CSV table of C-alpha atoms and ligand atoms in Angstrom, one decimal:
chain,number,residue,atom,x,y,z
A,1,MET,CA,8.9,28.9,-2.2
A,2,ARG,CA,8.0,28.9,-5.9
A,3,ASN,CA,10.8,29.1,-8.5
A,4,THR,CA,13.7,28.5,-6.2
A,5,LEU,CA,16.7,26.7,-7.6
A,6,SER,CA,19.0,24.9,-5.3
A,7,VAL,CA,22.8,24.9,-5.8
A,8,VAL,CA,22.7,21.2,-6.4
A,9,GLN,CA,20.0,21.4,-9.1
A,10,ALA,CA,21.8,24.3,-10.8
A,11,ALA,CA,25.1,22.4,-10.8
A,12,SER,CA,23.4,19.3,-12.1
A,13,ALA,CA,21.7,21.2,-14.9
A,14,TRP,CA,25.1,22.8,-15.8
A,15,GLU,CA,26.8,19.5,-15.8
A,16,THR,CA,24.3,18.0,-18.1
A,17,GLY,CA,24.5,21.0,-20.4
A,18,MET,CA,20.8,21.9,-19.8
A,19,ARG,CA,19.5,25.4,-19.2
A,20,ALA,CA,19.0,25.8,-15.5
A,21,THR,CA,15.3,26.6,-15.6
A,22,PRO,CA,13.7,27.0,-12.2
A,23,ARG,CA,11.1,24.3,-11.4
A,24,ARG,CA,7.6,25.1,-10.4
A,25,SER,CA,7.0,23.9,-6.9
A,26,LEU,CA,4.6,20.9,-6.3
A,27,ALA,CA,5.1,21.4,-2.5
A,28,GLU,CA,3.9,25.0,-2.8
A,29,LEU,CA,0.7,23.9,-4.6
A,30,LEU,CA,-0.1,21.1,-2.1
A,31,ALA,CA,0.9,22.9,1.1
A,32,PRO,CA,-2.4,24.8,1.6
A,33,LEU,CA,-4.4,21.6,0.8
A,34,ASP,CA,-2.5,19.6,3.4
A,35,ARG,CA,-3.0,22.3,6.0
A,36,VAL,CA,-6.7,22.2,5.4
A,37,ALA,CA,-6.8,18.4,5.4
A,38,VAL,CA,-5.1,18.1,8.8
A,39,HIS,CA,-8.1,19.6,10.5
A,40,SER,CA,-10.8,18.4,8.1
A,41,PRO,CA,-13.1,15.5,8.9
A,42,ASN,CA,-14.0,15.3,5.2
A,43,ILE,CA,-10.5,15.2,3.5
A,44,VAL,CA,-8.3,12.2,3.3
A,45,VAL,CA,-4.8,12.7,1.8
A,46,ASN,CA,-3.2,9.9,-0.1
A,47,ARG,CA,0.4,9.8,-1.1
A,48,ASP,CA,0.7,6.0,-1.9
A,49,ALA,CA,0.9,6.4,-5.6
A,50,ARG,CA,4.7,6.8,-6.2
A,51,PHE,CA,7.0,6.5,-9.1
A,52,LYS,CA,10.6,7.4,-10.1
A,53,VAL,CA,11.9,9.4,-13.0
A,54,ASP,CA,15.7,9.6,-13.6
A,55,GLY,CA,16.2,8.3,-10.0
A,56,GLU,CA,14.0,11.0,-8.5
A,57,SER,CA,11.0,10.0,-6.5
A,58,TYR,CA,7.6,11.4,-7.3
A,59,VAL,CA,4.1,11.1,-5.9
A,60,LEU,CA,0.8,11.3,-7.7
A,61,PRO,CA,-1.1,13.2,-5.1
A,62,ARG,CA,-4.8,12.3,-4.4
A,63,TYR,CA,-7.3,14.0,-2.1
A,64,LEU,CA,-10.5,12.2,-1.2
A,65,PHE,CA,-13.3,14.5,-0.2
A,66,VAL,CA,-16.1,12.6,1.5
A,67,GLY,CA,-19.3,14.8,1.5
A,68,PRO,CA,-22.1,14.6,4.1
A,69,ARG,CA,-24.2,11.5,3.6
A,70,GLY,CA,-26.8,11.8,0.9
A,71,GLY,CA,-29.0,8.8,2.0
A,72,ASP,CA,-27.7,6.3,-0.6
A,73,ALA,CA,-24.3,4.8,-1.5
A,74,PRO,CA,-21.9,7.6,-2.2
A,75,ILE,CA,-21.5,8.8,-5.8
A,76,ARG,CA,-17.9,8.4,-6.9
A,77,ILE,CA,-16.5,11.2,-9.0
A,78,GLY,CA,-12.9,11.6,-10.2
A,79,ILE,CA,-11.5,15.0,-10.9
A,80,PHE,CA,-8.2,15.1,-12.8
A,81,ALA,CA,-6.0,18.2,-13.5
A,82,ALA,CA,-2.6,19.1,-15.0
A,83,ILE,CA,-2.1,16.0,-17.1
A,84,HIS,CA,-0.5,18.6,-19.3
A,85,GLY,CA,2.2,20.0,-17.1
A,86,ASN,CA,2.0,23.5,-18.6
A,87,GLU,CA,-1.6,23.8,-17.6
A,88,PRO,CA,-1.3,24.6,-13.9
A,89,GLU,CA,-4.6,26.5,-14.0
A,90,GLY,CA,-6.5,23.2,-13.4
A,91,ALA,CA,-4.2,22.2,-10.5
A,92,TYR,CA,-4.8,25.5,-8.8
A,93,ALA,CA,-8.5,25.3,-9.4
A,94,THR,CA,-8.8,21.9,-7.8
A,95,ALA,CA,-6.9,23.3,-4.8
A,96,GLN,CA,-9.5,26.1,-4.6
A,97,PHE,CA,-12.3,23.7,-5.1
A,98,LEU,CA,-11.2,21.5,-2.2
A,99,GLN,CA,-10.9,24.5,0.1
A,100,PHE,CA,-14.3,25.8,-1.1
A,101,LEU,CA,-15.9,22.4,-0.3
A,102,GLU,CA,-14.3,22.4,3.1
A,103,ILE,CA,-16.3,25.5,3.9
A,104,TYR,CA,-19.5,24.5,2.0
A,105,ALA,CA,-19.4,20.7,2.4
A,106,GLU,CA,-23.2,20.4,1.7
A,107,LEU,CA,-22.4,21.1,-1.9
A,108,ALA,CA,-20.8,17.6,-2.0
A,109,ALA,CA,-23.5,15.9,-0.1
A,110,GLY,CA,-23.8,12.3,-1.2
A,111,TYR,CA,-20.5,12.4,-3.0
A,112,CYS,CA,-17.1,10.8,-2.6
A,113,LEU,CA,-14.7,12.9,-4.7
A,114,SER,CA,-11.3,11.7,-5.7
A,115,ILE,CA,-9.3,14.7,-6.7
A,116,TYR,CA,-6.0,14.5,-8.5
A,117,PRO,CA,-4.5,18.0,-8.7
A,118,VAL,CA,-1.4,17.1,-10.6
A,119,CYS,CA,-1.6,14.1,-13.0
A,120,ASN,CA,1.8,15.0,-14.6
A,121,PRO,CA,4.1,16.0,-11.7
A,122,THR,CA,7.3,16.2,-13.7
A,123,GLY,CA,5.6,18.3,-16.4
A,124,PHE,CA,4.1,20.5,-13.7
A,125,GLU,CA,7.5,21.1,-12.3
A,126,ASP,CA,9.1,21.7,-15.7
A,127,ASN,CA,6.1,23.7,-17.1
A,128,THR,CA,6.0,21.4,-20.1
A,129,ARG,CA,3.0,19.8,-21.7
A,130,HIS,CA,4.8,16.5,-21.8
A,131,SER,CA,6.2,14.5,-18.9
A,132,ARG,CA,10.0,14.6,-18.3
A,133,ARG,CA,10.2,11.3,-20.2
A,134,GLY,CA,8.9,13.3,-23.2
A,135,LYS,CA,5.4,11.8,-23.4
A,136,ASP,CA,2.0,13.4,-23.9
A,137,LEU,CA,0.4,11.4,-21.1
A,138,ASN,CA,-3.1,12.3,-22.4
A,139,ARG,CA,-2.5,10.1,-25.5
A,140,GLU,CA,-1.3,7.1,-23.6
A,141,PHE,CA,-4.4,5.7,-21.8
A,142,TRP,CA,-5.5,2.1,-22.3
A,143,SER,CA,-2.9,1.4,-24.9
A,144,GLN,CA,-0.4,-0.7,-22.8
A,145,SER,CA,1.6,2.4,-21.9
A,146,SER,CA,4.8,2.0,-20.0
A,147,GLU,CA,4.5,5.5,-18.5
A,148,PRO,CA,4.4,5.1,-14.7
A,149,GLU,CA,1.9,8.1,-14.2
A,150,VAL,CA,-0.5,6.5,-16.7
A,151,GLY,CA,-0.2,3.1,-15.0
A,152,LEU,CA,-1.0,4.7,-11.6
A,153,LEU,CA,-3.9,6.7,-13.0
A,154,GLN,CA,-5.3,3.6,-14.8
A,155,ALA,CA,-5.2,1.7,-11.5
A,156,GLU,CA,-7.2,4.5,-9.9
A,157,LEU,CA,-9.7,4.6,-12.8
A,158,THR,CA,-10.2,0.9,-12.5
A,159,SER,CA,-10.4,0.5,-8.8
A,160,HIS,CA,-12.8,3.4,-8.1
A,161,SER,CA,-15.1,2.6,-11.0
A,162,PHE,CA,-16.2,6.3,-11.0
A,163,HIS,CA,-19.7,7.4,-11.9
A,164,GLY,CA,-18.2,10.5,-13.4
A,165,ILE,CA,-14.8,11.6,-14.7
A,166,ILE,CA,-14.0,15.3,-15.1
A,167,SER,CA,-10.7,16.5,-16.6
A,168,LEU,CA,-9.4,20.1,-16.4
A,169,HIS,CA,-7.3,21.7,-19.2
A,170,ALA,CA,-6.2,25.2,-20.3
A,171,HIS,CA,-4.8,25.8,-23.8
A,172,GLU,CA,-3.3,28.7,-25.6
A,173,SER,CA,-5.4,28.0,-28.6
A,174,ASN,CA,-8.7,28.3,-26.7
A,175,ASP,CA,-10.8,31.4,-27.5
A,176,GLY,CA,-12.8,30.9,-24.4
A,177,PHE,CA,-14.1,28.3,-22.0
A,178,TYR,CA,-15.7,25.2,-23.5
A,179,GLY,CA,-16.5,21.6,-22.8
A,180,ILE,CA,-15.8,18.2,-24.4
A,181,VAL,CA,-18.3,15.4,-23.8
A,182,ASN,CA,-18.7,11.9,-25.2
A,183,GLY,CA,-21.7,9.7,-25.3
A,184,PRO,CA,-25.1,10.0,-23.8
A,185,THR,CA,-27.5,12.9,-23.5
A,186,LEU,CA,-26.7,13.1,-19.8
A,187,ASN,CA,-23.4,14.6,-20.6
A,188,LYS,CA,-25.0,17.3,-22.6
A,189,ASN,CA,-27.4,18.0,-19.7
A,190,LEU,CA,-24.5,18.4,-17.4
A,191,ILE,CA,-22.2,20.4,-19.5
A,192,GLU,CA,-24.6,23.2,-20.6
A,193,PRO,CA,-25.4,24.5,-17.1
A,194,ALA,CA,-21.7,24.1,-16.2
A,195,LEU,CA,-20.7,26.3,-19.1
A,196,GLN,CA,-23.3,28.9,-18.1
A,197,ALA,CA,-21.8,28.9,-14.6
A,198,ALA,CA,-18.3,29.4,-16.0
A,199,ASP,CA,-19.6,32.1,-18.3
A,200,ALA,CA,-19.9,34.4,-15.3
A,201,PHE,CA,-16.1,34.5,-15.0
A,202,LEU,CA,-14.7,33.8,-18.5
A,203,PRO,CA,-15.9,34.2,-22.1
A,204,LEU,CA,-17.1,31.1,-23.8
A,205,ASP,CA,-15.4,29.8,-27.0
A,206,LYS,CA,-18.2,30.3,-29.5
A,207,ARG,CA,-16.3,29.1,-32.6
A,208,GLU,CA,-17.9,26.5,-34.9
A,209,TRP,CA,-14.6,24.6,-35.0
A,210,ILE,CA,-12.5,24.1,-31.9
A,211,ASP,CA,-9.1,22.3,-32.0
A,212,GLY,CA,-10.1,20.7,-35.3
A,213,PHE,CA,-13.4,19.4,-34.1
A,214,PRO,CA,-16.9,20.7,-34.9
A,215,ALA,CA,-18.4,22.6,-31.9
A,216,ARG,CA,-21.9,23.7,-31.0
A,217,HIS,CA,-22.8,26.0,-28.2
A,218,SER,CA,-19.2,25.7,-26.9
A,219,VAL,CA,-19.4,21.9,-26.7
A,220,VAL,CA,-17.3,19.5,-28.7
A,221,ARG,CA,-18.5,15.9,-28.9
A,222,GLU,CA,-15.5,14.1,-30.1
A,223,SER,CA,-12.1,13.4,-28.6
A,224,LEU,CA,-8.8,11.8,-29.5
A,225,PRO,CA,-7.8,8.2,-28.7
A,226,GLY,CA,-5.7,7.7,-25.6
A,227,VAL,CA,-7.1,10.5,-23.5
A,228,LEU,CA,-7.7,10.0,-19.8
A,229,SER,CA,-11.0,8.1,-19.6
A,230,ALA,CA,-12.8,5.2,-17.9
A,231,PRO,CA,-11.5,1.7,-18.6
A,232,PRO,CA,-12.8,0.5,-22.1
A,233,VAL,CA,-14.6,-2.4,-20.4
A,234,ALA,CA,-16.4,-0.3,-17.8
A,235,ARG,CA,-20.1,-0.8,-17.8
A,236,PRO,CA,-22.2,1.2,-17.3
A,237,ARG,CA,-20.1,4.0,-18.8
A,238,PRO,CA,-19.6,7.0,-16.4
A,239,PHE,CA,-20.2,10.5,-17.6
A,240,GLU,CA,-17.0,12.0,-18.9
A,241,ILE,CA,-16.5,15.7,-19.2
A,242,VAL,CA,-13.4,17.8,-20.2
A,243,LEU,CA,-13.5,21.4,-19.1
A,244,GLU,CA,-11.2,23.6,-21.3
A,245,ALA,CA,-10.3,27.1,-20.1
A,246,PRO,CA,-8.5,29.8,-22.2
A,247,LYS,CA,-5.1,31.0,-21.2
A,248,GLY,CA,-4.2,34.7,-20.6
A,249,HIS,CA,-7.0,35.6,-18.1
A,250,PRO,CA,-6.5,36.5,-14.5
A,251,ALA,CA,-5.8,33.3,-12.4
A,252,TYR,CA,-8.6,34.0,-9.9
A,253,LEU,CA,-11.2,34.3,-12.8
A,254,THR,CA,-10.0,31.0,-14.3
A,255,GLU,CA,-10.1,29.3,-10.9
A,256,CYS,CA,-13.6,30.7,-10.3
A,257,ALA,CA,-14.8,29.5,-13.7
A,258,PHE,CA,-13.6,25.9,-13.0
A,259,VAL,CA,-15.0,25.9,-9.5
A,260,ALA,CA,-18.4,27.2,-10.7
A,261,ALA,CA,-18.5,24.6,-13.5
A,262,LEU,CA,-17.5,21.8,-11.1
A,263,GLN,CA,-20.1,22.8,-8.6
A,264,SER,CA,-22.7,22.9,-11.4
A,265,ILE,CA,-21.9,19.4,-12.5
A,266,LEU,CA,-22.2,18.0,-8.9
A,267,THR,CA,-25.5,19.7,-8.5
A,268,GLY,CA,-26.8,18.5,-11.9
A,269,TYR,CA,-25.7,14.9,-11.5
A,270,ARG,CA,-27.2,14.7,-8.0
A,271,LYS,CA,-30.5,15.8,-9.4
A,272,PHE,CA,-30.2,13.2,-12.2
A,273,ILE,CA,-29.4,10.4,-9.7
A,274,ALA,CA,-32.3,11.4,-7.5
A,275,TYR,CA,-34.6,11.4,-10.5
A,276,ALA,CA,-33.3,8.0,-11.7
A,277,ARG,CA,-33.7,6.4,-8.3
A,278,ASN,CA,-37.3,7.5,-8.1
A,279,LEU,CA,-38.2,6.1,-11.6
B,1,LIG,ZN1,-4.4,20.0,-22.0
């Protein structure tokens, strides 16, 4: 059950002088995914990435979705959500996306998708942007961070050498849905249709400045150092897209917007790869 507080947790919080705030339940988020995975020939659940915080054991959950064969070597995409723990929208959207793919597996034909619904498990439980160790994990990448979540995610980013990396966020300051992309034109060609797809469910952020960066057609082309990204030495560079949703809209619309944008990116990148292979 969500928002339940055990007697032990309450006593512990009282003893340490902390306010006994109910934790959001990771188990509740993951239960429907695990139920789908049990019967799915496409989904592999991985709970090997473990770490400890204040003596408590945590898992960085990963779901591998292997789409129907597309004829060539699978395209590897990483989808990362809730690295800011107070943005559960992305986590719930990845759960919806996986269940959606389970029904419409053809949409992931040719893909091997590594989905990380909760990159900041303690922040997700506590409903805080930072991890329980007080760190904004999305400023810690590739800078010799000692945060265990970052170490585990960096190991994933290195070992999978993704063709594409997609991160999901949802911030109070967002006026609407928008995207952040770095680098080559390909990213622009992927983000524009993805935003059009999301626009069916949520308004787009049309401001000329978003979060301190210049924006054009709801796309920002700069990002801060230390954000979740491919290893600095990775060549060729994968496409890297951040999808940013506004807060304060009905959950199902936000989830639909993310799912529609993700679906659009998969479709667009498959076309690009097919085109590139035929050159
Ligand atoms: Zn965020």
